[in-house]
PDB file of C-alpha atoms and ligand atoms in Angstrom:
ATOM      1  CA  MET W   1     -14.799  40.168  16.817  1.00 96.00           C
ATOM      2  CA  LEU W   2     -16.536  40.132  13.446  1.00 98.00           C
ATOM      3  CA  VAL W   3     -19.883  41.953  13.783  1.00 98.00           C
ATOM      4  CA  SER W   4     -22.432  43.550  11.459  1.00 98.00           C
ATOM      5  CA  GLY W   5     -21.865  47.039  10.109  1.00 98.00           C
ATOM      6  CA  SER W   6     -24.897  48.307  12.020  1.00 98.00           C
ATOM      7  CA  GLU W   7     -23.522  47.097  15.334  1.00 98.00           C
ATOM      8  CA  ILE W   8     -20.520  49.387  14.893  1.00 98.00           C
ATOM      9  CA  LEU W   9     -22.290  52.282  13.206  1.00 98.00           C
ATOM     10  CA  LEU W  10     -25.418  52.576  15.393  1.00 98.00           C
ATOM     11  CA  LYS W  11     -23.154  53.137  18.397  1.00 98.00           C
ATOM     12  CA  ALA W  12     -21.211  55.773  16.448  1.00 98.00           C
ATOM     13  CA  HIS W  13     -24.520  57.379  15.364  1.00 98.00           C
ATOM     14  CA  LYS W  14     -25.771  57.541  18.962  1.00 98.00           C
ATOM     15  CA  GLU W  15     -22.510  58.826  20.415  1.00 98.00           C
ATOM     16  CA  GLY W  16     -21.629  61.133  17.513  1.00 98.00           C
ATOM     17  CA  TYR W  17     -18.266  59.921  16.224  1.00 98.00           C
ATOM     18  CA  GLY W  18     -16.920  58.598  12.930  1.00 98.00           C
ATOM     19  CA  VAL W  19     -15.474  55.161  12.190  1.00 98.00           C
ATOM     20  CA  GLY W  20     -12.887  54.723   9.455  1.00 98.00           C
ATOM     21  CA  ALA W  21     -13.752  52.267   6.686  1.00 98.00           C
ATOM     22  CA  PHE W  22     -10.395  51.225   5.315  1.00 98.00           C
ATOM     23  CA  ASN W  23      -9.949  49.446   1.986  1.00 98.00           C
ATOM     24  CA  PHE W  24      -7.589  46.512   1.652  1.00 98.00           C
ATOM     25  CA  VAL W  25      -6.280  44.432  -1.244  1.00 98.00           C
ATOM     26  CA  ASN W  26      -3.850  42.151   0.576  1.00 98.00           C
ATOM     27  CA  PHE W  27      -2.589  40.887   3.950  1.00 98.00           C
ATOM     28  CA  GLU W  28      -0.268  43.862   4.480  1.00 98.00           C
ATOM     29  CA  MET W  29      -3.012  46.506   4.293  1.00 98.00           C
ATOM     30  CA  LEU W  30      -5.311  44.490   6.519  1.00 98.00           C
ATOM     31  CA  ASN W  31      -2.554  43.839   9.042  1.00 98.00           C
ATOM     32  CA  ALA W  32      -1.764  47.566   9.248  1.00 98.00           C
ATOM     33  CA  ILE W  33      -5.474  48.351   9.820  1.00 98.00           C
ATOM     34  CA  PHE W  34      -5.774  45.798  12.638  1.00 98.00           C
ATOM     35  CA  ASN W  35      -2.522  46.954  14.273  1.00 98.00           C
ATOM     36  CA  ALA W  36      -3.792  50.537  14.193  1.00 98.00           C
ATOM     37  CA  ALA W  37      -7.094  49.439  15.770  1.00 98.00           C
ATOM     38  CA  LEU W  38      -5.145  47.737  18.573  1.00 98.00           C
ATOM     39  CA  GLU W  39      -2.928  50.776  19.089  1.00 98.00           C
ATOM     40  CA  ALA W  40      -5.858  53.226  19.182  1.00 98.00           C
ATOM     41  CA  ASN W  41      -8.372  50.829  20.750  1.00 98.00           C
ATOM     42  CA  SER W  42     -10.814  51.598  17.947  1.00 98.00           C
ATOM     43  CA  PRO W  43     -13.578  49.712  16.146  1.00 98.00           C
ATOM     44  CA  ILE W  44     -12.917  49.288  12.402  1.00 98.00           C
ATOM     45  CA  ILE W  45     -14.707  48.664   9.173  1.00 98.00           C
ATOM     46  CA  VAL W  46     -12.536  46.959   6.584  1.00 98.00           C
ATOM     47  CA  GLN W  47     -13.759  46.879   3.033  1.00 98.00           C
ATOM     48  CA  ALA W  48     -13.004  45.259  -0.286  1.00 98.00           C
ATOM     49  CA  SER W  49     -14.194  46.484  -3.665  1.00 97.00           C
ATOM     50  CA  GLU W  50     -15.250  44.083  -6.416  1.00 97.00           C
ATOM     51  CA  GLY W  51     -11.815  44.700  -7.948  1.00 97.00           C
ATOM     52  CA  ALA W  52     -10.070  43.813  -4.680  1.00 98.00           C
ATOM     53  CA  ILE W  53     -12.169  40.646  -4.411  1.00 98.00           C
ATOM     54  CA  LYS W  54     -11.169  39.682  -7.936  1.00 98.00           C
ATOM     55  CA  TYR W  55      -7.518  40.287  -7.008  1.00 98.00           C
ATOM     56  CA  MET W  56      -7.570  38.255  -3.751  1.00 98.00           C
ATOM     57  CA  GLY W  57     -10.349  35.760  -4.333  1.00 98.00           C
ATOM     58  CA  ILE W  58     -13.448  36.164  -2.173  1.00 98.00           C
ATOM     59  CA  ASP W  59     -12.460  33.263   0.113  1.00 98.00           C
ATOM     60  CA  MET W  60      -9.074  34.889   0.745  1.00 98.00           C
ATOM     61  CA  ALA W  61     -10.637  38.302   1.465  1.00 98.00           C
ATOM     62  CA  VAL W  62     -13.074  36.822   3.994  1.00 98.00           C
ATOM     63  CA  GLY W  63     -10.542  34.336   5.371  1.00 98.00           C
ATOM     64  CA  LEU W  64      -7.941  36.999   6.182  1.00 98.00           C
ATOM     65  CA  VAL W  65     -10.512  39.098   8.038  1.00 98.00           C
ATOM     66  CA  GLN W  66     -11.845  36.089   9.940  1.00 98.00           C
ATOM     67  CA  ILE W  67      -8.361  35.047  11.042  1.00 98.00           C
ATOM     68  CA  LEU W  68      -7.378  38.517  12.247  1.00 98.00           C
ATOM     69  CA  SER W  69     -10.715  39.196  13.948  1.00 98.00           C
ATOM     70  CA  LYS W  70     -10.332  35.888  15.810  1.00 98.00           C
ATOM     71  CA  ARG W  71      -6.760  36.768  16.756  1.00 98.00           C
ATOM     72  CA  TYR W  72      -7.901  40.141  18.192  1.00 97.00           C
ATOM     73  CA  PRO W  73     -11.367  39.465  19.675  1.00 97.00           C
ATOM     74  CA  GLN W  74     -11.294  42.792  21.570  1.00 97.00           C
ATOM     75  CA  ILE W  75     -11.614  44.775  18.309  1.00 98.00           C
ATOM     76  CA  PRO W  76     -15.123  45.101  16.810  1.00 98.00           C
ATOM     77  CA  VAL W  77     -14.729  44.727  13.038  1.00 98.00           C
ATOM     78  CA  ALA W  78     -17.190  44.696  10.159  1.00 98.00           C
ATOM     79  CA  LEU W  79     -16.325  43.478   6.660  1.00 98.00           C
ATOM     80  CA  ASN W  80     -18.012  45.600   3.989  1.00 98.00           C
ATOM     81  CA  LEU W  81     -18.357  45.148   0.229  1.00 98.00           C
ATOM     82  CA  ASP W  82     -17.425  48.557  -1.214  1.00 97.00           C
ATOM     83  CA  HIS W  83     -19.498  49.685  -4.229  1.00 96.00           C
ATOM     84  CA  GLY W  84     -21.355  46.483  -5.029  1.00 97.00           C
ATOM     85  CA  THR W  85     -22.792  46.911  -8.509  1.00 97.00           C
ATOM     86  CA  SER W  86     -25.578  44.313  -8.507  1.00 98.00           C
ATOM     87  CA  PHE W  87     -27.781  42.121  -6.322  1.00 98.00           C
ATOM     88  CA  GLU W  88     -25.722  39.111  -7.451  1.00 98.00           C
ATOM     89  CA  SER W  89     -22.459  40.709  -6.357  1.00 98.00           C
ATOM     90  CA  CYS W  90     -23.927  41.584  -2.941  1.00 98.00           C
ATOM     91  CA  LYS W  91     -25.411  38.118  -2.507  1.00 98.00           C
ATOM     92  CA  LYS W  92     -22.062  36.500  -3.294  1.00 98.00           C
ATOM     93  CA  ALA W  93     -20.368  38.637  -0.649  1.00 98.00           C
ATOM     94  CA  ILE W  94     -23.069  37.909   1.946  1.00 98.00           C
ATOM     95  CA  ASP W  95     -22.920  34.170   1.262  1.00 98.00           C
ATOM     96  CA  ALA W  96     -19.110  34.257   1.563  1.00 98.00           C
ATOM     97  CA  GLY W  97     -19.191  35.907   5.010  1.00 98.00           C
ATOM     98  CA  PHE W  98     -19.252  39.694   4.544  1.00 98.00           C
ATOM     99  CA  THR W  99     -21.159  41.387   7.391  1.00 98.00           C
ATOM    100  CA  SER W 100     -22.028  44.533   5.437  1.00 98.00           C
ATOM    101  CA  VAL W 101     -22.587  45.313   1.759  1.00 98.00           C
ATOM    102  CA  MET W 102     -22.926  48.492  -0.223  1.00 98.00           C
ATOM    103  CA  ILE W 103     -25.252  48.421  -3.212  1.00 98.00           C
ATOM    104  CA  ASP W 104     -24.284  51.350  -5.393  1.00 95.00           C
ATOM    105  CA  ALA W 105     -27.146  52.029  -7.765  1.00 95.00           C
ATOM    106  CA  SER W 106     -26.759  55.807  -7.458  1.00 93.00           C
ATOM    107  CA  HIS W 107     -26.134  56.254 -11.198  1.00 91.00           C
ATOM    108  CA  HIS W 108     -29.549  54.712 -11.942  1.00 94.00           C
ATOM    109  CA  PRO W 109     -32.811  56.715 -11.788  1.00 94.00           C
ATOM    110  CA  PHE W 110     -34.199  57.134  -8.250  1.00 95.00           C
ATOM    111  CA  GLU W 111     -36.938  54.483  -8.579  1.00 96.00           C
ATOM    112  CA  GLU W 112     -34.451  51.931  -9.853  1.00 97.00           C
ATOM    113  CA  ASN W 113     -32.011  52.748  -7.048  1.00 97.00           C
ATOM    114  CA  VAL W 114     -34.879  52.174  -4.572  1.00 98.00           C
ATOM    115  CA  ALA W 115     -35.827  48.843  -6.175  1.00 98.00           C
ATOM    116  CA  MET W 116     -32.266  47.482  -6.333  1.00 98.00           C
ATOM    117  CA  THR W 117     -31.484  48.586  -2.780  1.00 98.00           C
ATOM    118  CA  LYS W 118     -34.733  47.063  -1.469  1.00 98.00           C
ATOM    119  CA  GLU W 119     -33.892  43.692  -2.998  1.00 98.00           C
ATOM    120  CA  VAL W 120     -30.434  43.675  -1.409  1.00 98.00           C
ATOM    121  CA  VAL W 121     -31.803  44.835   1.974  1.00 98.00           C
ATOM    122  CA  GLN W 122     -34.344  42.001   2.060  1.00 98.00           C
ATOM    123  CA  TYR W 123     -31.726  39.335   1.416  1.00 98.00           C
ATOM    124  CA  ALA W 124     -29.046  40.919   3.632  1.00 98.00           C
ATOM    125  CA  HIS W 125     -31.347  41.413   6.621  1.00 98.00           C
ATOM    126  CA  SER W 126     -32.494  37.790   6.433  1.00 98.00           C
ATOM    127  CA  LYS W 127     -28.811  36.889   7.038  1.00 98.00           C
ATOM    128  CA  GLY W 128     -28.095  39.529   9.709  1.00 98.00           C
ATOM    129  CA  VAL W 129     -26.011  41.612   7.287  1.00 98.00           C
ATOM    130  CA  SER W 130     -26.250  45.424   7.068  1.00 98.00           C
ATOM    131  CA  VAL W 131     -26.617  47.474   3.880  1.00 98.00           C
ATOM    132  CA  GLU W 132     -25.242  50.789   2.648  1.00 98.00           C
ATOM    133  CA  ALA W 133     -26.609  52.685  -0.356  1.00 98.00           C
ATOM    134  CA  GLU W 134     -25.723  55.932  -2.074  1.00 96.00           C
ATOM    135  CA  LEU W 135     -27.710  58.952  -3.294  1.00 96.00           C
ATOM    136  CA  GLY W 136     -26.389  61.640  -5.628  1.00 92.00           C
ATOM    137  CA  ARG W 137     -23.123  61.685  -7.571  1.00 83.00           C
ATOM    138  CA  LEU W 138     -19.649  61.733  -6.106  1.00 79.00           C
ATOM    139  CA  MET W 139     -18.222  64.880  -7.657  1.00 73.00           C
ATOM    140  CA  GLY W 140     -16.285  67.872  -6.473  1.00 67.00           C
ATOM    141  CA  ILE W 141     -18.314  71.095  -6.269  1.00 66.00           C
ATOM    142  CA  GLU W 142     -16.995  74.622  -6.716  1.00 66.00           C
ATOM    143  CA  ASP W 143     -17.886  78.062  -5.441  1.00 63.00           C
ATOM    144  CA  ASN W 144     -19.274  79.254  -8.751  1.00 66.00           C
ATOM    145  CA  ILE W 145     -21.554  76.241  -9.265  1.00 72.00           C
ATOM    146  CA  SER W 146     -25.222  77.243  -9.629  1.00 77.00           C
ATOM    147  CA  VAL W 147     -27.976  75.977  -7.309  1.00 74.00           C
ATOM    148  CA  ASP W 148     -29.462  73.983 -10.204  1.00 75.00           C
ATOM    149  CA  GLU W 149     -26.152  72.327 -10.961  1.00 76.00           C
ATOM    150  CA  LYS W 150     -25.706  71.521  -7.293  1.00 78.00           C
ATOM    151  CA  ASP W 151     -29.156  69.943  -7.129  1.00 76.00           C
ATOM    152  CA  ALA W 152     -28.360  67.801 -10.165  1.00 75.00           C
ATOM    153  CA  VAL W 153     -25.243  66.361  -8.545  1.00 86.00           C
ATOM    154  CA  LEU W 154     -25.701  66.374  -4.777  1.00 92.00           C
ATOM    155  CA  VAL W 155     -28.121  64.414  -2.610  1.00 94.00           C
ATOM    156  CA  ASN W 156     -31.691  65.706  -2.400  1.00 95.00           C
ATOM    157  CA  PRO W 157     -32.881  65.648   1.265  1.00 96.00           C
ATOM    158  CA  ASP W 158     -36.524  64.916   0.248  1.00 96.00           C
ATOM    159  CA  GLU W 159     -35.350  61.930  -1.758  1.00 97.00           C
ATOM    160  CA  ALA W 160     -33.061  60.795   1.059  1.00 97.00           C
ATOM    161  CA  GLU W 161     -35.982  60.682   3.501  1.00 98.00           C
ATOM    162  CA  GLU W 162     -38.188  58.781   1.064  1.00 98.00           C
ATOM    163  CA  PHE W 163     -35.324  56.447   0.100  1.00 98.00           C
ATOM    164  CA  VAL W 164     -34.602  55.376   3.669  1.00 98.00           C
ATOM    165  CA  LYS W 165     -38.304  54.869   4.463  1.00 98.00           C
ATOM    166  CA  GLU W 166     -38.861  52.802   1.312  1.00 98.00           C
ATOM    167  CA  THR W 167     -35.734  50.650   1.370  1.00 98.00           C
ATOM    168  CA  LYS W 168     -35.040  50.267   5.131  1.00 98.00           C
ATOM    169  CA  VAL W 169     -31.352  50.689   4.271  1.00 98.00           C
ATOM    170  CA  ASP W 170     -29.091  50.759   7.343  1.00 98.00           C
ATOM    171  CA  TYR W 171     -26.757  53.599   6.365  1.00 98.00           C
ATOM    172  CA  LEU W 172     -26.640  56.046   3.522  1.00 98.00           C
ATOM    173  CA  ALA W 173     -23.871  57.777   1.559  1.00 97.00           C
ATOM    174  CA  PRO W 174     -25.229  61.203   0.559  1.00 96.00           C
ATOM    175  CA  ALA W 175     -23.184  63.004  -2.106  1.00 94.00           C
ATOM    176  CA  ILE W 176     -22.131  66.344  -0.553  1.00 94.00           C
ATOM    177  CA  GLY W 177     -19.164  67.271  -2.742  1.00 90.00           C
ATOM    178  CA  THR W 178     -16.407  64.675  -2.261  1.00 89.00           C
ATOM    179  CA  SER W 179     -15.003  62.493  -5.028  1.00 85.00           C
ATOM    180  CA  HIS W 180     -12.808  59.401  -5.275  1.00 86.00           C
ATOM    181  CA  GLY W 181      -9.052  59.295  -5.833  1.00 81.00           C
ATOM    182  CA  ALA W 182      -6.311  61.826  -5.131  1.00 77.00           C
ATOM    183  CA  PHE W 183      -7.810  64.740  -7.097  1.00 75.00           C
ATOM    184  CA  LYS W 184     -10.887  65.752  -5.169  1.00 72.00           C
ATOM    185  CA  PHE W 185     -11.239  69.473  -5.745  1.00 75.00           C
ATOM    186  CA  LYS W 186     -10.297  71.787  -8.608  1.00 74.00           C
ATOM    187  CA  GLY W 187     -10.201  74.898  -6.428  1.00 75.00           C
ATOM    188  CA  GLU W 188     -10.540  75.184  -2.660  1.00 77.00           C
ATOM    189  CA  PRO W 189     -12.071  72.138  -0.945  1.00 80.00           C
ATOM    190  CA  LYS W 190     -15.804  72.628  -0.503  1.00 86.00           C
ATOM    191  CA  LEU W 191     -18.479  70.398   1.014  1.00 91.00           C
ATOM    192  CA  ASP W 192     -22.196  71.124   1.436  1.00 93.00           C
ATOM    193  CA  PHE W 193     -22.525  70.771   5.225  1.00 96.00           C
ATOM    194  CA  ALA W 194     -25.998  72.355   5.370  1.00 96.00           C
ATOM    195  CA  ARG W 195     -27.294  69.674   3.016  1.00 96.00           C
ATOM    196  CA  LEU W 196     -25.613  66.999   5.115  1.00 97.00           C
ATOM    197  CA  GLN W 197     -27.295  68.223   8.306  1.00 98.00           C
ATOM    198  CA  GLU W 198     -30.668  68.293   6.586  1.00 98.00           C
ATOM    199  CA  VAL W 199     -30.224  64.692   5.375  1.00 98.00           C
ATOM    200  CA  LYS W 200     -29.224  63.612   8.887  1.00 98.00           C
ATOM    201  CA  ARG W 201     -32.265  65.330  10.422  1.00 98.00           C
ATOM    202  CA  ARG W 202     -34.640  63.746   7.913  1.00 98.00           C
ATOM    203  CA  THR W 203     -33.216  60.192   7.959  1.00 98.00           C
ATOM    204  CA  ASN W 204     -31.771  59.831  11.477  1.00 98.00           C
ATOM    205  CA  ILE W 205     -29.506  56.911  10.460  1.00 98.00           C
ATOM    206  CA  PRO W 206     -25.699  56.573  10.218  1.00 98.00           C
ATOM    207  CA  LEU W 207     -24.335  58.464   7.191  1.00 98.00           C
ATOM    208  CA  VAL W 208     -21.273  57.661   5.077  1.00 98.00           C
ATOM    209  CA  LEU W 209     -18.620  59.874   3.501  1.00 97.00           C
ATOM    210  CA  HIS W 210     -16.947  58.458   0.384  1.00 95.00           C
ATOM    211  CA  GLY W 211     -13.814  59.895  -1.160  1.00 91.00           C
ATOM    212  CA  ALA W 212     -12.644  61.060   2.262  1.00 92.00           C
ATOM    213  CA  SER W 213      -8.862  60.635   2.058  1.00 92.00           C
ATOM    214  CA  ALA W 214      -7.046  63.687   3.424  1.00 94.00           C
ATOM    215  CA  ILE W 215      -3.552  63.293   1.886  1.00 95.00           C
ATOM    216  CA  PRO W 216      -1.827  64.790   4.980  1.00 95.00           C
ATOM    217  CA  GLN W 217       1.226  66.976   4.320  1.00 94.00           C
ATOM    218  CA  TYR W 218       3.743  64.442   5.713  1.00 96.00           C
ATOM    219  CA  VAL W 219       2.288  61.657   3.558  1.00 96.00           C
ATOM    220  CA  ARG W 220       2.442  63.851   0.472  1.00 95.00           C
ATOM    221  CA  GLU W 221       6.028  64.873   1.266  1.00 96.00           C
ATOM    222  CA  ALA W 222       7.179  61.295   1.857  1.00 96.00           C
ATOM    223  CA  PHE W 223       5.850  60.280  -1.554  1.00 97.00           C
ATOM    224  CA  LEU W 224       7.308  63.304  -3.360  1.00 96.00           C
ATOM    225  CA  ALA W 225      10.704  62.916  -1.598  1.00 96.00           C
ATOM    226  CA  THR W 226      11.189  59.555  -3.317  1.00 95.00           C
ATOM    227  CA  GLY W 227      10.565  60.989  -6.775  1.00 95.00           C
ATOM    228  CA  GLY W 228       6.850  60.216  -6.704  1.00 95.00           C
ATOM    229  CA  ASP W 229       4.394  62.543  -8.477  1.00 94.00           C
ATOM    230  CA  LEU W 230       1.004  63.462  -7.042  1.00 92.00           C
ATOM    231  CA  LYS W 231       0.444  66.289  -9.537  1.00 84.00           C
ATOM    232  CA  GLY W 232      -2.279  68.664  -8.320  1.00 79.00           C
ATOM    233  CA  SER W 233      -3.813  66.212  -5.871  1.00 84.00           C
ATOM    234  CA  LYS W 234      -5.985  67.555  -3.068  1.00 86.00           C
ATOM    235  CA  GLY W 235      -7.547  65.691  -0.161  1.00 91.00           C
ATOM    236  CA  VAL W 236     -10.296  66.508   2.340  1.00 93.00           C
ATOM    237  CA  PRO W 237      -8.746  68.554   5.212  1.00 94.00           C
ATOM    238  CA  PHE W 238      -9.035  67.153   8.757  1.00 96.00           C
ATOM    239  CA  GLU W 239     -11.242  70.122   9.813  1.00 96.00           C
ATOM    240  CA  PHE W 240     -13.705  69.155   7.071  1.00 96.00           C
ATOM    241  CA  LEU W 241     -13.747  65.540   8.240  1.00 97.00           C
ATOM    242  CA  GLN W 242     -14.496  66.677  11.781  1.00 97.00           C
ATOM    243  CA  GLU W 243     -17.183  69.087  10.571  1.00 97.00           C
ATOM    244  CA  ALA W 244     -18.702  66.213   8.568  1.00 97.00           C
ATOM    245  CA  VAL W 245     -18.762  63.977  11.663  1.00 98.00           C
ATOM    246  CA  LYS W 246     -20.483  66.787  13.578  1.00 98.00           C
ATOM    247  CA  GLY W 247     -23.007  66.993  10.741  1.00 97.00           C
ATOM    248  CA  GLY W 248     -23.890  63.292  11.038  1.00 98.00           C
ATOM    249  CA  ILE W 249     -21.248  61.285   9.165  1.00 98.00           C
ATOM    250  CA  ASN W 250     -20.400  58.033  10.997  1.00 98.00           C
ATOM    251  CA  LYS W 251     -18.540  55.983   8.365  1.00 98.00           C
ATOM    252  CA  VAL W 252     -15.594  57.580   6.624  1.00 98.00           C
ATOM    253  CA  ASN W 253     -14.058  55.750   3.655  1.00 97.00           C
ATOM    254  CA  ILE W 254     -10.275  55.872   3.309  1.00 96.00           C
ATOM    255  CA  ASP W 255      -8.207  54.204   0.610  1.00 95.00           C
ATOM    256  CA  THR W 256      -5.985  56.691  -1.254  1.00 94.00           C
ATOM    257  CA  ASP W 257      -4.130  57.813   1.908  1.00 96.00           C
ATOM    258  CA  LEU W 258      -3.211  54.222   2.736  1.00 97.00           C
ATOM    259  CA  ARG W 259      -1.890  53.531  -0.738  1.00 97.00           C
ATOM    260  CA  ILE W 260       0.248  56.672  -0.863  1.00 97.00           C
ATOM    261  CA  ALA W 261       1.700  56.146   2.631  1.00 98.00           C
ATOM    262  CA  PHE W 262       2.567  52.521   1.864  1.00 98.00           C
ATOM    263  CA  MET W 263       4.039  53.156  -1.573  1.00 98.00           C
ATOM    264  CA  ALA W 264       6.174  56.054  -0.341  1.00 98.00           C
ATOM    265  CA  GLU W 265       8.011  53.568   1.885  1.00 98.00           C
ATOM    266  CA  VAL W 266       8.352  51.014  -0.894  1.00 98.00           C
ATOM    267  CA  ARG W 267       9.809  53.738  -3.111  1.00 98.00           C
ATOM    268  CA  ARG W 268      12.152  54.930  -0.353  1.00 98.00           C
ATOM    269  CA  VAL W 269      13.607  51.478   0.284  1.00 98.00           C
ATOM    270  CA  ALA W 270      14.007  50.862  -3.443  1.00 97.00           C
ATOM    271  CA  ASN W 271      15.837  54.175  -3.871  1.00 97.00           C
ATOM    272  CA  GLU W 272      18.053  53.744  -0.820  1.00 97.00           C
ATOM    273  CA  ASP W 273      19.184  50.223  -1.599  1.00 97.00           C
ATOM    274  CA  PRO W 274      18.967  49.141  -5.242  1.00 96.00           C
ATOM    275  CA  THR W 275      20.322  45.700  -4.245  1.00 98.00           C
ATOM    276  CA  GLN W 276      17.357  45.007  -1.939  1.00 97.00           C
ATOM    277  CA  PHE W 277      14.850  42.368  -3.046  1.00 98.00           C
ATOM    278  CA  ASP W 278      13.534  40.940   0.222  1.00 98.00           C
ATOM    279  CA  LEU W 279       9.816  41.755   0.128  1.00 98.00           C
ATOM    280  CA  ARG W 280       9.687  42.142   3.905  1.00 98.00           C
ATOM    281  CA  LYS W 281      12.211  45.004   3.788  1.00 98.00           C
ATOM    282  CA  PHE W 282       9.728  46.961   1.651  1.00 98.00           C
ATOM    283  CA  PHE W 283       6.445  45.912   3.221  1.00 98.00           C
ATOM    284  CA  THR W 284       7.360  46.212   6.917  1.00 98.00           C
ATOM    285  CA  PRO W 285       8.043  49.983   6.766  1.00 98.00           C
ATOM    286  CA  GLY W 286       5.061  50.277   4.379  1.00 98.00           C
ATOM    287  CA  MET W 287       2.759  48.731   6.981  1.00 98.00           C
ATOM    288  CA  GLN W 288       4.215  50.937   9.728  1.00 98.00           C
ATOM    289  CA  ALA W 289       3.654  54.130   7.697  1.00 98.00           C
ATOM    290  CA  MET W 290       0.105  53.036   6.947  1.00 98.00           C
ATOM    291  CA  GLN W 291      -0.558  52.253  10.620  1.00 98.00           C
ATOM    292  CA  LYS W 292       0.541  55.756  11.634  1.00 98.00           C
ATOM    293  CA  VAL W 293      -1.882  57.332   9.133  1.00 98.00           C
ATOM    294  CA  ILE W 294      -4.747  55.127  10.350  1.00 98.00           C
ATOM    295  CA  VAL W 295      -4.170  55.792  14.066  1.00 98.00           C
ATOM    296  CA  GLU W 296      -4.114  59.528  13.382  1.00 98.00           C
ATOM    297  CA  ARG W 297      -7.389  59.235  11.429  1.00 98.00           C
ATOM    298  CA  MET W 298      -9.041  57.338  14.279  1.00 98.00           C
ATOM    299  CA  GLN W 299      -8.117  60.227  16.570  1.00 98.00           C
ATOM    300  CA  VAL W 300      -9.439  62.813  14.105  1.00 98.00           C
ATOM    301  CA  LEU W 301     -12.749  60.973  13.635  1.00 98.00           C
ATOM    302  CA  GLY W 302     -13.218  60.200  17.340  1.00 98.00           C
ATOM    303  CA  SER W 303     -13.293  56.383  17.149  1.00 98.00           C
ATOM    304  CA  ALA W 304     -10.063  56.010  19.175  1.00 98.00           C
ATOM    305  CA  GLY W 305     -10.845  54.498  22.565  1.00 98.00           C
ATOM    306  CA  LYS W 306     -14.316  53.282  21.442  1.00 98.00           C
ATOM    307  CA  ALA W 307     -13.511  49.559  20.912  1.00 96.00           C
TER     308      ALA W 307
HETATM  309 ZN1   ZN Z 401     -16.719  55.168  -2.662  1.00 56.22          ZN
END
């Protein structure tokens, strides 16, 4: 059943588990996410970026989610706009049927971030839609980074408290050292868990971890075995994800892992049978590989069995 983001995340916040927020750009990704939710009996957040919306058309993005959520009414699902860049973009998504939107004004000065988020919250709440915002910059941090440098990049707990009070935002993505894509850390993975706990204590709302793909060993190997190249990519280890959930993270964004798992299968089929051109022969194993990764993540985050 299609519900608001808060309906899923407030339960996770109270009970202390994480819910995967999985990005999709087509039917195949969405189908794999729903099949994983059925297999693990887990709530899900599915999300589309502005780029994904441009690719699918906003009516297609919403329509696919509505059809699948009607087909599987036992699965609580929220549809989130990932990294909305303006009030207009968020309003479009809300009017089209999204049940959650992220307004990402984190690169603007604090006061501007507050003002933009407030405007989106007012409109969204009048329509029963939940809002996510972000504080700090998504950037990998290293051991030798100074305290000043850290403070310039990562979320400031004082600001987080003030931000939530001022904007009435429903959930917050505090930058604690993750980054987007497959190359998250230069050296050893490192996240600022103490800062996370302080933000959780001061805000007491669901928190969000962006850039949280793990790139599990078997996914990496499947991609490399087909001649793929992931260079020096590094994901967030499962132990870190679990530590983050313990520290107050309830929404965990995952995109890169799904892409790599899917494309490894497409590459494998192409390599094994150069005469193959039936799309289903590529996409069916792609969806199955993706489903396996998602089910495993639901178990790691603790959302399995919570539908
Ligand atoms: Zn993100």
